[in-house]
Amino acid sequence: MIHTEGVADVTEETFDAEVLGSGLPVLVQFTADWCPPCRQLAPVLREIAREEADRIKVVRLDVDHHPDLTVRFGVLATPTLMVFRAGEPVKSMVGARPKRRLLQELEDVLTA
């Protein structure tokens, strides 16, 4: 697993508490070690996790190690970025993107 400082790894055991039970919106990256765009996105997510820590939590889930969650949320490609608020998925994006574009796409989540 690519280590991304400030971005916690979640598992099937910790997902409900870390993501669904979070007081903040949570951006989950569904990722895999073999996925080049996932690696490309890692520094972007690390920066967002650090800069927006008071408004959004950023975590990572390895699709190869946690296929049940991948299926549960209908993830068909990596990287998939899914935002959860109050235990519900509210936004889903597929593919790597630059930081500025990702922040624009998260604007409604960050300001709500």
JSON list of C-alpha atoms in Angstrom, two decimals:
[
{"chain": "A", "resi": 1, "resn": "MET", "atom": "CA", "xyz": [0.00, 0.00, 0.00]},
{"chain": "A", "resi": 2, "resn": "ILE", "atom": "CA", "xyz": [1.28, 3.43, -0.92]},
{"chain": "A", "resi": 3, "resn": "HIS", "atom": "CA", "xyz": [1.82, 5.34, 2.32]},
{"chain": "A", "resi": 4, "resn": "THR", "atom": "CA", "xyz": [0.22, 8.77, 2.25]},
{"chain": "A", "resi": 5, "resn": "GLU", "atom": "CA", "xyz": [0.93, 10.85, 5.32]},
{"chain": "A", "resi": 6, "resn": "GLY", "atom": "CA", "xyz": [-2.22, 12.31, 6.87]},
{"chain": "A", "resi": 7, "resn": "VAL", "atom": "CA", "xyz": [-4.43, 9.86, 4.99]},
{"chain": "A", "resi": 8, "resn": "ALA", "atom": "CA", "xyz": [-5.44, 6.94, 7.20]},
{"chain": "A", "resi": 9, "resn": "ASP", "atom": "CA", "xyz": [-6.05, 3.45, 5.87]},
{"chain": "A", "resi": 10, "resn": "VAL", "atom": "CA", "xyz": [-9.48, 2.05, 6.65]},
{"chain": "A", "resi": 11, "resn": "THR", "atom": "CA", "xyz": [-10.48, -1.60, 6.66]},
{"chain": "A", "resi": 12, "resn": "GLU", "atom": "CA", "xyz": [-13.73, -3.52, 6.79]},
{"chain": "A", "resi": 13, "resn": "GLU", "atom": "CA", "xyz": [-13.32, -3.54, 10.59]},
{"chain": "A", "resi": 14, "resn": "THR", "atom": "CA", "xyz": [-12.78, 0.22, 10.92]},
{"chain": "A", "resi": 15, "resn": "PHE", "atom": "CA", "xyz": [-14.90, 1.57, 8.05]},
{"chain": "A", "resi": 16, "resn": "ASP", "atom": "CA", "xyz": [-18.14, 2.08, 9.94]},
{"chain": "A", "resi": 17, "resn": "ALA", "atom": "CA", "xyz": [-16.48, 3.93, 12.84]},
{"chain": "A", "resi": 18, "resn": "GLU", "atom": "CA", "xyz": [-13.98, 5.95, 10.78]},
{"chain": "A", "resi": 19, "resn": "VAL", "atom": "CA", "xyz": [-16.21, 6.82, 7.82]},
{"chain": "A", "resi": 20, "resn": "LEU", "atom": "CA", "xyz": [-19.89, 6.33, 8.57]},
{"chain": "A", "resi": 21, "resn": "GLY", "atom": "CA", "xyz": [-19.58, 7.52, 12.17]},
{"chain": "A", "resi": 22, "resn": "SER", "atom": "CA", "xyz": [-17.40, 10.57, 11.48]},
{"chain": "A", "resi": 23, "resn": "GLY", "atom": "CA", "xyz": [-18.59, 14.01, 12.49]},
{"chain": "A", "resi": 24, "resn": "LEU", "atom": "CA", "xyz": [-16.85, 15.48, 9.44]},
{"chain": "A", "resi": 25, "resn": "PRO", "atom": "CA", "xyz": [-17.51, 14.63, 5.80]},
{"chain": "A", "resi": 26, "resn": "VAL", "atom": "CA", "xyz": [-15.11, 11.85, 4.75]},
{"chain": "A", "resi": 27, "resn": "LEU", "atom": "CA", "xyz": [-13.38, 11.53, 1.38]},
{"chain": "A", "resi": 28, "resn": "VAL", "atom": "CA", "xyz": [-12.62, 7.85, 0.76]},
{"chain": "A", "resi": 29, "resn": "GLN", "atom": "CA", "xyz": [-10.14, 6.89, -1.93]},
{"chain": "A", "resi": 30, "resn": "PHE", "atom": "CA", "xyz": [-10.82, 3.37, -3.20]},
{"chain": "A", "resi": 31, "resn": "THR", "atom": "CA", "xyz": [-7.31, 2.44, -4.32]},
{"chain": "A", "resi": 32, "resn": "ALA", "atom": "CA", "xyz": [-4.90, -0.37, -5.20]},
{"chain": "A", "resi": 33, "resn": "ASP", "atom": "CA", "xyz": [-1.13, -0.79, -5.17]},
{"chain": "A", "resi": 34, "resn": "TRP", "atom": "CA", "xyz": [-1.08, -1.64, -8.88]},
{"chain": "A", "resi": 35, "resn": "CYS", "atom": "CA", "xyz": [-2.97, 1.52, -9.90]},
{"chain": "A", "resi": 36, "resn": "PRO", "atom": "CA", "xyz": [-0.74, 4.30, -11.39]},
{"chain": "A", "resi": 37, "resn": "PRO", "atom": "CA", "xyz": [-3.46, 7.03, -11.22]},
{"chain": "A", "resi": 38, "resn": "CYS", "atom": "CA", "xyz": [-3.91, 6.13, -7.52]},
{"chain": "A", "resi": 39, "resn": "ARG", "atom": "CA", "xyz": [-0.23, 6.84, -6.92]},
{"chain": "A", "resi": 40, "resn": "GLN", "atom": "CA", "xyz": [-0.57, 10.08, -8.90]},
{"chain": "A", "resi": 41, "resn": "LEU", "atom": "CA", "xyz": [-3.43, 11.14, -6.62]},
{"chain": "A", "resi": 42, "resn": "ALA", "atom": "CA", "xyz": [-1.60, 10.36, -3.36]},
{"chain": "A", "resi": 43, "resn": "PRO", "atom": "CA", "xyz": [0.22, 13.72, -2.97]},
{"chain": "A", "resi": 44, "resn": "VAL", "atom": "CA", "xyz": [-2.97, 15.61, -3.87]},
{"chain": "A", "resi": 45, "resn": "LEU", "atom": "CA", "xyz": [-4.92, 13.79, -1.16]},
{"chain": "A", "resi": 46, "resn": "ARG", "atom": "CA", "xyz": [-2.09, 14.28, 1.34]},
{"chain": "A", "resi": 47, "resn": "GLU", "atom": "CA", "xyz": [-2.19, 18.06, 0.76]},
{"chain": "A", "resi": 48, "resn": "ILE", "atom": "CA", "xyz": [-5.98, 18.22, 1.02]},
{"chain": "A", "resi": 49, "resn": "ALA", "atom": "CA", "xyz": [-5.92, 16.11, 4.19]},
{"chain": "A", "resi": 50, "resn": "ARG", "atom": "CA", "xyz": [-3.44, 18.53, 5.75]},
{"chain": "A", "resi": 51, "resn": "GLU", "atom": "CA", "xyz": [-4.94, 21.81, 4.50]},
{"chain": "A", "resi": 52, "resn": "GLU", "atom": "CA", "xyz": [-8.64, 20.95, 5.01]},
{"chain": "A", "resi": 53, "resn": "ALA", "atom": "CA", "xyz": [-8.34, 18.82, 8.18]},
{"chain": "A", "resi": 54, "resn": "ASP", "atom": "CA", "xyz": [-10.94, 20.93, 9.98]},
{"chain": "A", "resi": 55, "resn": "ARG", "atom": "CA", "xyz": [-13.50, 20.49, 7.18]},
{"chain": "A", "resi": 56, "resn": "ILE", "atom": "CA", "xyz": [-12.98, 17.00, 5.72]},
{"chain": "A", "resi": 57, "resn": "LYS", "atom": "CA", "xyz": [-11.33, 13.73, 6.70]},
{"chain": "A", "resi": 58, "resn": "VAL", "atom": "CA", "xyz": [-9.41, 11.82, 3.99]},
{"chain": "A", "resi": 59, "resn": "VAL", "atom": "CA", "xyz": [-8.98, 8.04, 4.17]},
{"chain": "A", "resi": 60, "resn": "ARG", "atom": "CA", "xyz": [-7.93, 5.25, 1.85]},
{"chain": "A", "resi": 61, "resn": "LEU", "atom": "CA", "xyz": [-9.36, 1.78, 1.26]},
{"chain": "A", "resi": 62, "resn": "ASP", "atom": "CA", "xyz": [-7.47, -0.95, -0.60]},
{"chain": "A", "resi": 63, "resn": "VAL", "atom": "CA", "xyz": [-9.94, -2.59, -3.00]},
{"chain": "A", "resi": 64, "resn": "ASP", "atom": "CA", "xyz": [-7.90, -5.79, -3.23]},
{"chain": "A", "resi": 65, "resn": "HIS", "atom": "CA", "xyz": [-7.89, -6.33, 0.52]},
{"chain": "A", "resi": 66, "resn": "HIS", "atom": "CA", "xyz": [-11.50, -5.23, 1.10]},
{"chain": "A", "resi": 67, "resn": "PRO", "atom": "CA", "xyz": [-13.61, -6.44, -1.83]},
{"chain": "A", "resi": 68, "resn": "ASP", "atom": "CA", "xyz": [-16.84, -6.54, 0.19]},
{"chain": "A", "resi": 69, "resn": "LEU", "atom": "CA", "xyz": [-16.79, -2.77, 0.75]},
{"chain": "A", "resi": 70, "resn": "THR", "atom": "CA", "xyz": [-15.82, -2.20, -2.86]},
{"chain": "A", "resi": 71, "resn": "VAL", "atom": "CA", "xyz": [-18.89, -4.15, -4.00]},
{"chain": "A", "resi": 72, "resn": "ARG", "atom": "CA", "xyz": [-21.13, -2.63, -1.28]},
{"chain": "A", "resi": 73, "resn": "PHE", "atom": "CA", "xyz": [-20.51, 0.87, -2.67]},
{"chain": "A", "resi": 74, "resn": "GLY", "atom": "CA", "xyz": [-20.52, -0.11, -6.35]},
{"chain": "A", "resi": 75, "resn": "VAL", "atom": "CA", "xyz": [-16.91, 0.79, -7.03]},
{"chain": "A", "resi": 76, "resn": "LEU", "atom": "CA", "xyz": [-15.95, -0.43, -10.50]},
{"chain": "A", "resi": 77, "resn": "ALA", "atom": "CA", "xyz": [-12.70, 1.47, -11.15]},
{"chain": "A", "resi": 78, "resn": "THR", "atom": "CA", "xyz": [-9.70, 2.83, -9.28]},
{"chain": "A", "resi": 79, "resn": "PRO", "atom": "CA", "xyz": [-9.20, 5.41, -8.10]},
{"chain": "A", "resi": 80, "resn": "THR", "atom": "CA", "xyz": [-12.76, 6.12, -7.07]},
{"chain": "A", "resi": 81, "resn": "LEU", "atom": "CA", "xyz": [-13.21, 9.00, -4.67]},
{"chain": "A", "resi": 82, "resn": "MET", "atom": "CA", "xyz": [-16.40, 8.87, -2.63]},
{"chain": "A", "resi": 83, "resn": "VAL", "atom": "CA", "xyz": [-17.57, 11.46, -0.13]},
{"chain": "A", "resi": 84, "resn": "PHE", "atom": "CA", "xyz": [-19.63, 10.34, 2.84]},
{"chain": "A", "resi": 85, "resn": "ARG", "atom": "CA", "xyz": [-21.64, 12.69, 5.03]},
{"chain": "A", "resi": 86, "resn": "ALA", "atom": "CA", "xyz": [-23.65, 11.56, 8.05]},
{"chain": "A", "resi": 87, "resn": "GLY", "atom": "CA", "xyz": [-23.04, 7.94, 7.10]},
{"chain": "A", "resi": 88, "resn": "GLU", "atom": "CA", "xyz": [-24.29, 8.27, 3.52]},
{"chain": "A", "resi": 89, "resn": "PRO", "atom": "CA", "xyz": [-22.37, 8.50, 0.24]},
{"chain": "A", "resi": 90, "resn": "VAL", "atom": "CA", "xyz": [-23.15, 11.95, -1.21]},
{"chain": "A", "resi": 91, "resn": "LYS", "atom": "CA", "xyz": [-20.66, 12.24, -4.09]},
{"chain": "A", "resi": 92, "resn": "SER", "atom": "CA", "xyz": [-18.59, 9.92, -6.25]},
{"chain": "A", "resi": 93, "resn": "MET", "atom": "CA", "xyz": [-15.77, 10.73, -8.68]},
{"chain": "A", "resi": 94, "resn": "VAL", "atom": "CA", "xyz": [-13.63, 8.37, -10.76]},
{"chain": "A", "resi": 95, "resn": "GLY", "atom": "CA", "xyz": [-10.06, 9.01, -11.83]},
{"chain": "A", "resi": 96, "resn": "ALA", "atom": "CA", "xyz": [-7.10, 11.12, -10.77]},
{"chain": "A", "resi": 97, "resn": "ARG", "atom": "CA", "xyz": [-7.39, 14.88, -11.01]},
{"chain": "A", "resi": 98, "resn": "PRO", "atom": "CA", "xyz": [-5.28, 17.89, -10.07]},
{"chain": "A", "resi": 99, "resn": "LYS", "atom": "CA", "xyz": [-5.70, 19.41, -6.61]},
{"chain": "A", "resi": 100, "resn": "ARG", "atom": "CA", "xyz": [-7.43, 22.58, -7.84]},
{"chain": "A", "resi": 101, "resn": "ARG", "atom": "CA", "xyz": [-10.06, 20.61, -9.77]},
{"chain": "A", "resi": 102, "resn": "LEU", "atom": "CA", "xyz": [-10.65, 18.22, -6.87]},
{"chain": "A", "resi": 103, "resn": "LEU", "atom": "CA", "xyz": [-11.12, 21.13, -4.46]},
{"chain": "A", "resi": 104, "resn": "GLN", "atom": "CA", "xyz": [-13.63, 22.68, -6.89]},
{"chain": "A", "resi": 105, "resn": "GLU", "atom": "CA", "xyz": [-15.53, 19.38, -7.03]},
{"chain": "A", "resi": 106, "resn": "LEU", "atom": "CA", "xyz": [-15.52, 19.21, -3.22]},
{"chain": "A", "resi": 107, "resn": "GLU", "atom": "CA", "xyz": [-16.63, 22.83, -2.78]},
{"chain": "A", "resi": 108, "resn": "ASP", "atom": "CA", "xyz": [-20.25, 21.96, -1.96]},
{"chain": "A", "resi": 109, "resn": "VAL", "atom": "CA", "xyz": [-19.11, 19.39, 0.62]},
{"chain": "A", "resi": 110, "resn": "LEU", "atom": "CA", "xyz": [-16.55, 21.71, 2.22]},
{"chain": "A", "resi": 111, "resn": "THR", "atom": "CA", "xyz": [-18.95, 24.64, 2.56]},
{"chain": "A", "resi": 112, "resn": "ALA", "atom": "CA", "xyz": [-22.02, 22.75, 3.73]}
]
